[in-house]
Amino acid sequence: MKHYRGSAPRVLSAAVTVVLAVTAGALAPPAFAAGLPVSAPAGTQQEPPLLKDGSRLAGAGPSGFLSTYGDRLPVTYVWTRYADGSTRELPTQVGFLQTAGTDLLTEAATGATHTVFDMATGAPPVVLDIATLGEGFQRGRAVGPSSVLVQRADPAGGDSLHVVSKTDDGLRDEVIAGIPAGADITSVGDLTAGTAVVTYTDPAATAGSGTRLAVVDVLRRAVVEEVTSSTTVGDVALSATHLAWVERPTNTTATIVVTRRGSTADPLRIPLTKAGDVRVELIGGWLLYGQAGHDAPYAGRNPLYAATARSLTDERSVKVLDAYTRSVPGPDGTVLVQGGTLAAGEGMYRIAQGADGVPVAHQVASTGRSTALALLGSDVPAVLDFDKPNWPTLSWRLSSTNASATALLTHVASGRTVRLNLYSSAGATKEIWNGEFDDDVPVPNGAWTWQLTAKPGNGIGPNLEQTGAFRVQRAAVSHDFDDNGLPDVLSLSVNGTFARNTVVGAATDWIARSTSSTVLGTGWNVYDRIVPTADVGGTAHADILTRDRTGVLWLHQGNGTGLAHRVRVGGGWNTYDQITSAADLTGDGRTDLVATDNSGVLWLYKGTGKAGTPFTAPTRVGGGWNTYDKIAAVGNLAGAPAGDLVARDRDGVLWLYLGKGDGTFASRTRIGGGWQEFTQIIGVGDQDRDGRGDLMAVDGQTHPHLYRGTGNWTKPLATRQRMYDYYLSYGIYY
């Protein structure tokens, strides 16, 4: 969601409170300093203000906090008021620093002009041109409306710390006493208007003496106490009663050290593993610590990603936020933390002690992001058309790419499932699906559901579970009785069991194989002719024609999962010795049938698309077909306008009849010899889904072989492939 300049203020009276009720009182709305854009409140809204996505906390004061956004320099600085939630972008090319616990913002160039804005009083900004004091001054931060604390690199070596104030007489430069000459200042941290913690090393000290931590009283312009750390020091925190710091002996371990100010007792030491840049804050008698990185692309589980409060008087620990990003000291002993909770999401939270003294979090602004893994949207097509050349991509947009995700796809009618292991790319979690089950069998058409399961890589929050629906769609093809867009091979066993098998692998150079058999019916040995065909009854599925021994022709309509009850087409069909149907021979979009009678005449039955009367009266095509002992309608095998026929003569020669598209055929073309080795020759539809019909031939040992159509009438069949079928070792194929 976009958030524009000059947003309407929002009241935080209904802001989310996490862990325990917040007891901190309401904060008065501040005025804006002169020289910055100002807007008056313009209505209220019972929710935390929404910051720009990607905002980063930069400072916190009594009446508002400072944040930035932007991936390139200069970043944009934004001031947000607690009382009404209004936000304003601050014009700058350099940047602002906020003094902890105050509403003072400092805009400064390194060692040059410092401009101090008081966001609470609206007083005119105070400009301090520190460059007039000499060289070596670095970028400082305000410790008062007209004073800045700034570090200086001395020409003779070492660093010093100064308070520079603007007076009626010009600039007053006061050196902080207590830091030895020649000291190498490494950081100035936890700076408020009254105190700071300076870490430095003293070259004149004994070798290996470690890092010094000096507490500076800004008002007194002096170091008031010091401690020594034997190793590298990271973040520091200071309160009226305690001093805390992080020791970093290695890149993956850390120890938080907390000592009571003015006490000689041994400090509290909290060792941590899987520790990177651990940050610490102090809230009354509690230590708050956490580590950024929960939203990194490959973040693993780490308890330091939470914001944890540890009691300094006993061993109690409380998880205040589910996720920690950064923190700054706030006013009156509070802390402002950027982080997140599973309940309220990512944003800025004020941490303060509740009624029982235990720290609690109160959301004061939101970035609009979910801390828990969330689904931002799905890009799963409503219809997956596997007739198209490119496989579809199923894609889900998650709130984090740091997740392992799977999608369970379920065919509603059958309950069969496919599990996809998803990968992340270009901000989405996705997979390209080939439309097959794990056994390489194409999935059926119809209604499907998807169930997305995503596990957060950082371990924060529960697994994400979301569901949706889509449809799989392909054009109907002949010989397809399970509605998966791929023709099936049918077989009849000696005991009358009629079954189907899906052939897979036919689209490649690998040996085609079939799946386990699915029984379509029993008692089918009452039929002396079984003719698989495309849709002849007006549904979207392939059908079967059968002739019983009395000459009655029956229609068995396919329903996508099996066969419906048979319907009588008509009698007298025992005059035909061969019947075949697999294609549109007349160009009207309907499946036709051809048959040869006992005298060798070929007859055409044009399809009607009606189950009760699926064919018109026969039309004579031609005579002399009794020279062939096998004929098969094979669809568009060789590139003709319509379906073709192949026929084997009694010498084993195979002939091609190219369909003209009007129910007639071109003169025959010899396409091969030696076909007498085959007991059956069957047009099995388009097995490799290349738009051309294919041919199956069964040898004397009942081994089926697949001949793929080439679309070239001079050589219409490719080299045969052996079709191994371990489930049907005997029987008749169709």
XYZ file of N, CA and C in Angstrom, residues 466-606:
423
model
N -2.957 -22.884 2.887
C -3.945 -22.193 2.069
C -4.447 -23.141 0.994
N -5.683 -22.930 0.556
C -6.274 -23.807 -0.442
C -6.874 -22.988 -1.581
N -7.084 -23.648 -2.691
C -7.704 -23.018 -3.843
C -8.137 -24.086 -4.831
N -8.606 -23.660 -5.996
C -9.151 -24.597 -6.972
C -8.770 -24.166 -8.382
N -8.790 -25.138 -9.288
C -8.559 -24.884 -10.708
C -9.153 -26.047 -11.492
N -9.101 -25.958 -12.804
C -9.574 -27.038 -13.670
C -8.467 -27.414 -14.648
N -8.413 -28.704 -14.965
C -7.530 -29.195 -16.010
C -8.378 -29.428 -17.255
N -7.870 -28.982 -18.378
C -8.665 -29.033 -19.608
C -7.795 -29.448 -20.779
N -8.284 -30.432 -21.523
C -7.660 -30.820 -22.791
C -8.779 -31.139 -23.787
N -8.458 -31.085 -25.043
C -9.423 -31.487 -26.055
C -9.620 -33.001 -25.997
N -10.848 -33.434 -26.240
C -11.142 -34.860 -26.246
C -10.412 -35.543 -27.401
N -9.899 -36.758 -27.151
C -9.214 -37.534 -28.182
C -9.796 -38.934 -28.203
N -9.628 -39.590 -29.313
C -10.119 -40.963 -29.422
C -9.303 -41.887 -28.532
N -9.947 -42.987 -28.146
C -9.301 -44.017 -27.326
C -8.970 -43.538 -25.906
N -9.489 -42.392 -25.477
C -9.202 -41.887 -24.126
C -10.414 -42.154 -23.243
N -10.270 -43.077 -22.299
C -11.401 -43.483 -21.465
C -11.230 -43.111 -19.992
N -10.121 -42.452 -19.660
C -9.956 -41.934 -18.303
C -9.821 -40.422 -18.305
N -10.114 -39.778 -19.425
C -10.220 -38.322 -19.538
C -8.923 -37.618 -19.152
N -7.803 -38.176 -19.574
C -6.527 -37.521 -19.284
C -5.822 -37.042 -20.548
N -6.551 -37.022 -21.676
C -5.986 -36.496 -22.902
C -5.027 -37.421 -23.604
N -4.884 -38.655 -23.118
C -3.952 -39.607 -23.720
C -4.720 -40.878 -24.054
N -4.613 -41.362 -25.294
C -5.351 -42.578 -25.663
C -4.935 -43.777 -24.823
N -5.892 -44.662 -24.615
C -5.653 -45.885 -23.853
C -5.627 -47.085 -24.797
N -4.938 -48.117 -24.369
C -4.967 -49.398 -25.067
C -5.924 -50.310 -24.317
N -6.854 -50.905 -25.051
C -7.863 -51.772 -24.458
C -7.519 -53.226 -24.737
N -7.964 -54.108 -23.843
C -7.677 -55.533 -24.029
C -8.832 -56.363 -23.506
N -9.008 -57.514 -24.119
C -10.040 -58.472 -23.707
C -9.364 -59.790 -23.398
N -9.506 -60.244 -22.159
C -8.884 -61.508 -21.761
C -9.791 -62.674 -22.155
N -9.263 -63.876 -22.045
C -10.021 -65.059 -22.454
C -11.239 -65.283 -21.581
N -11.234 -64.747 -20.369
C -12.394 -64.930 -19.487
C -13.420 -63.810 -19.621
N -13.210 -62.895 -20.589
C -14.195 -61.857 -20.846
C -13.992 -60.571 -20.084
N -12.856 -60.420 -19.410
C -12.575 -59.169 -18.703
C -12.060 -58.133 -19.689
N -12.735 -56.998 -19.697
C -12.371 -55.913 -20.608
C -11.695 -54.827 -19.788
N -10.477 -54.424 -20.168
C -9.672 -53.510 -19.355
C -8.999 -52.481 -20.244
N -8.532 -51.419 -19.586
C -7.792 -50.381 -20.292
C -6.442 -50.169 -19.626
N -5.491 -49.719 -20.431
C -4.168 -49.336 -19.957
C -3.769 -48.034 -20.627
N -3.180 -47.119 -19.839
C -2.644 -45.884 -20.401
C -1.199 -46.119 -20.801
N -0.862 -45.755 -22.022
C 0.511 -45.912 -22.513
C 1.264 -44.616 -22.273
N 2.406 -44.698 -21.645
C 3.239 -43.530 -21.389
C 4.608 -43.768 -22.002
N 5.313 -42.668 -22.223
C 6.636 -42.762 -22.832
C 6.598 -42.751 -24.340
N 5.401 -42.692 -24.934
C 5.311 -42.741 -26.386
C 5.790 -41.458 -27.041
N 5.859 -40.368 -26.282
C 6.296 -39.094 -26.857
C 7.808 -38.970 -26.925
N 8.522 -39.955 -26.428
C 9.982 -39.896 -26.410
C 10.547 -41.087 -27.174
N 11.852 -41.165 -27.206
C 12.504 -42.313 -27.832
C 12.609 -43.494 -26.888
N 12.151 -43.306 -25.654
C 12.181 -44.417 -24.714
C 11.102 -45.437 -25.089
N 11.277 -46.638 -24.618
C 10.287 -47.685 -24.883
C 8.975 -47.307 -24.210
N 7.900 -47.313 -24.964
C 6.591 -46.998 -24.395
C 6.175 -48.102 -23.440
N 5.537 -47.718 -22.368
C 5.064 -48.700 -21.391
C 3.638 -48.356 -21.018
N 2.965 -49.302 -20.420
C 1.589 -49.057 -20.010
C 1.475 -49.178 -18.508
N 0.443 -48.563 -17.985
C 0.203 -48.613 -16.548
C -0.572 -49.870 -16.207
N -0.823 -50.074 -14.933
C -1.618 -51.221 -14.500
C -3.029 -51.125 -15.060
N -3.663 -52.273 -15.243
C -4.964 -52.335 -15.891
C -6.071 -51.812 -14.994
N -7.051 -51.192 -15.636
C -8.284 -50.797 -14.974
C -9.428 -51.517 -15.674
N -10.185 -52.303 -14.934
C -11.265 -53.096 -15.521
C -12.431 -52.186 -15.880
N -12.878 -52.273 -17.133
C -14.038 -51.514 -17.591
C -15.310 -52.340 -17.578
N -15.160 -53.648 -17.560
C -16.340 -54.499 -17.543
C -15.962 -55.962 -17.616
N -16.905 -56.821 -17.316
C -16.712 -58.272 -17.425
C -17.815 -58.837 -18.319
N -17.579 -60.066 -18.780
C -18.560 -60.694 -19.661
C -18.546 -60.177 -21.073
N -17.487 -59.526 -21.467
C -17.421 -58.913 -22.794
C -17.110 -59.932 -23.900
N -16.949 -61.206 -23.548
C -16.755 -62.205 -24.605
C -18.062 -62.545 -25.321
N -19.167 -61.850 -24.952
C -20.415 -61.998 -25.712
C -20.344 -61.221 -27.020
N -19.324 -60.352 -27.151
C -19.182 -59.547 -28.359
C -18.112 -60.157 -29.268
N -18.407 -60.152 -30.577
C -17.393 -60.611 -31.531
C -16.665 -59.460 -32.209
N -17.114 -58.232 -31.954
C -16.412 -57.048 -32.439
C -16.432 -55.983 -31.334
N -15.268 -55.422 -31.066
C -15.140 -54.299 -30.130
C -14.392 -53.200 -30.873
N -15.015 -52.019 -30.969
C -14.454 -50.933 -31.773
C -14.308 -49.684 -30.896
N -13.110 -49.423 -30.352
C -12.901 -48.146 -29.647
C -12.960 -46.996 -30.644
N -13.503 -45.898 -30.207
C -13.655 -44.774 -31.111
C -13.534 -43.479 -30.337
N -13.632 -42.371 -31.056
C -13.735 -41.072 -30.385
C -15.187 -40.875 -29.958
N -15.555 -39.651 -29.658
C -16.916 -39.369 -29.220
C -17.879 -39.507 -30.394
N -18.811 -40.439 -30.273
C -19.861 -40.566 -31.286
C -21.235 -40.278 -30.697
N -21.331 -40.210 -29.346
C -22.625 -40.054 -28.697
C -22.949 -38.654 -28.244
N -22.068 -37.687 -28.509
C -22.375 -36.306 -28.176
C -21.857 -35.834 -26.842
N -21.045 -36.647 -26.149
C -20.410 -36.189 -24.908
C -18.978 -35.773 -25.224
N -18.233 -35.416 -24.178
C -16.846 -34.981 -24.403
C -15.860 -36.137 -24.330
N -16.351 -37.359 -24.197
C -15.455 -38.483 -23.939
C -15.542 -39.519 -25.057
N -14.455 -40.300 -25.176
C -14.402 -41.355 -26.168
C -15.405 -42.456 -25.827
N -15.901 -43.123 -26.873
C -16.914 -44.168 -26.714
C -16.397 -45.489 -27.274
N -17.194 -46.548 -27.081
C -16.878 -47.871 -27.611
C -18.123 -48.421 -28.288
N -17.920 -49.006 -29.451
C -18.982 -49.723 -30.150
C -18.701 -51.214 -30.056
N -19.723 -51.991 -29.808
C -19.578 -53.454 -29.763
C -20.670 -54.093 -30.617
N -20.342 -55.256 -31.163
C -21.344 -56.047 -31.896
C -21.451 -57.403 -31.236
N -22.696 -57.778 -30.878
C -22.869 -59.099 -30.272
C -23.006 -60.151 -31.371
N -23.134 -61.386 -30.973
C -23.087 -62.479 -31.943
C -24.385 -62.624 -32.733
N -25.403 -61.822 -32.374
C -26.640 -61.814 -33.168
C -26.636 -60.693 -34.195
N -25.570 -59.872 -34.218
C -25.465 -58.800 -35.192
C -25.965 -57.456 -34.704
N -26.268 -57.320 -33.411
C -26.724 -56.041 -32.868
C -25.505 -55.182 -32.502
N -25.553 -53.915 -32.926
C -24.486 -52.974 -32.603
C -24.894 -52.169 -31.373
N -23.971 -52.038 -30.417
C -24.239 -51.348 -29.154
C -23.254 -50.189 -28.982
N -23.744 -49.127 -28.342
C -22.903 -47.973 -28.008
C -22.673 -47.931 -26.503
N -21.406 -47.894 -26.102
C -21.012 -47.745 -24.695
C -20.359 -46.369 -24.571
N -21.090 -45.428 -24.015
C -20.562 -44.066 -23.936
C -19.566 -43.928 -22.784
N -18.459 -43.264 -23.075
C -17.496 -42.965 -22.022
C -17.965 -41.804 -21.163
N -17.595 -41.856 -19.881
C -17.971 -40.773 -18.958
C -16.765 -40.143 -18.274
N -15.563 -40.473 -18.742
C -14.362 -39.899 -18.158
C -13.697 -40.774 -17.129
N -14.452 -41.694 -16.543
C -13.876 -42.631 -15.571
C -14.127 -44.081 -15.961
N -15.068 -44.296 -16.833
C -15.419 -45.645 -17.260
C -16.423 -45.568 -18.383
N -17.387 -46.523 -18.367
C -18.384 -46.603 -19.426
C -19.779 -46.586 -18.835
N -20.683 -45.896 -19.539
C -22.086 -45.901 -19.141
C -22.747 -47.188 -19.639
N -24.003 -47.398 -19.249
C -24.736 -48.571 -19.727
C -24.883 -48.506 -21.245
N -24.828 -49.669 -21.862
C -24.860 -49.724 -23.318
C -26.223 -49.294 -23.859
N -26.192 -48.756 -25.090
C -27.396 -48.341 -25.796
C -27.419 -49.048 -27.154
N -28.579 -49.635 -27.504
C -28.701 -50.368 -28.768
C -28.719 -49.380 -29.935
N -27.827 -49.630 -30.908
C -27.766 -48.781 -32.093
C -28.631 -49.348 -33.216
N -28.536 -50.650 -33.430
C -29.320 -51.268 -34.505
C -28.859 -52.680 -34.777
N -29.627 -53.419 -35.555
C -29.303 -54.803 -35.883
C -28.793 -54.943 -37.291
N -28.451 -56.176 -37.652
C -28.006 -56.481 -39.002
C -26.556 -56.184 -39.270
N -25.795 -55.902 -38.263
C -24.391 -55.550 -38.473
C -23.487 -56.782 -38.677
N -24.092 -57.986 -38.645
C -23.273 -59.178 -38.908
C -22.994 -59.364 -40.394
N -23.484 -58.439 -41.203
C -23.121 -58.477 -42.629
C -21.711 -57.954 -42.873
N -21.134 -57.323 -41.826
C -19.796 -56.737 -41.974
C -18.759 -57.626 -41.306
N -17.646 -57.809 -42.010
C -16.568 -58.595 -41.407
C -15.529 -57.711 -40.733
N -15.472 -56.405 -41.094
C -14.556 -55.475 -40.430
C -15.266 -54.153 -40.180
N -15.040 -53.604 -38.983
C -15.638 -52.332 -38.584
C -14.549 -51.523 -37.883
N -14.401 -50.271 -38.275
C -13.398 -49.420 -37.611
C -13.895 -47.985 -37.557
N -13.521 -47.304 -36.498
C -13.950 -45.916 -36.308
C -12.983 -45.247 -35.353
N -12.361 -44.181 -35.831
C -11.458 -43.458 -34.932
C -11.275 -42.008 -35.317
N -11.984 -41.551 -36.333
C -11.659 -40.209 -36.809
C -12.825 -39.615 -37.576
N -12.691 -38.316 -37.816
C -13.610 -37.584 -38.675
C -13.118 -37.745 -40.110
N -13.898 -38.424 -40.918
C -13.524 -38.677 -42.305
C -14.180 -37.707 -43.276
N -15.168 -36.943 -42.791
C -15.950 -36.103 -43.696
C -15.753 -34.614 -43.456
N -14.979 -34.241 -42.431
C -14.672 -32.836 -42.202
C -15.753 -32.052 -41.498
N -16.733 -32.730 -40.889
C -17.803 -32.009 -40.195
C -17.602 -31.967 -38.686
N -16.455 -32.454 -38.185
C -16.169 -32.410 -36.763
C -16.738 -33.574 -35.985
N -17.414 -34.517 -36.657
C -17.989 -35.672 -35.966
C -17.249 -36.941 -36.364
N -17.245 -37.895 -35.447
C -16.542 -39.150 -35.677
C -17.388 -40.058 -36.567
N -16.764 -40.621 -37.584
C -17.448 -41.478 -38.551
C -17.010 -42.927 -38.385
N -17.680 -43.797 -39.079
C -17.391 -45.229 -39.019
C -17.358 -45.767 -40.439
N -16.450 -46.718 -40.686
C -16.427 -47.434 -41.967
C -16.465 -48.931 -41.681
N -17.047 -49.651 -42.627
C -17.173 -51.103 -42.472
C -17.106 -51.753 -43.845
N -16.545 -52.956 -43.896
C -16.512 -53.733 -45.148
C -17.462 -54.911 -45.015
N -18.290 -55.089 -46.041
C -19.223 -56.224 -45.979
C -18.555 -57.468 -46.548
N -19.323 -58.554 -46.563
C -18.754 -59.841 -46.965
C -18.387 -59.883 -48.446
N -18.932 -58.937 -49.222
C -18.619 -58.906 -50.653
C -17.462 -57.964 -50.967
N -16.903 -57.314 -49.938
C -15.738 -56.453 -50.145
C -16.073 -55.003 -50.399
N -17.315 -54.580 -50.154
C -17.674 -53.182 -50.328
C -17.398 -52.412 -49.033
N -16.781 -51.244 -49.182
C -16.510 -50.371 -48.035
C -17.651 -49.365 -47.913
N -18.218 -49.290 -46.714
C -19.358 -48.412 -46.453
C -18.963 -47.356 -45.414
N -19.463 -46.160 -45.636
C -19.221 -45.049 -44.714
C -20.496 -44.736 -43.952
N -20.382 -44.686 -42.630
C -21.463 -44.249 -41.758
C -21.047 -42.907 -41.151
N -21.704 -41.853 -41.600
C -21.360 -40.513 -41.109
C -21.923 -40.318 -39.708
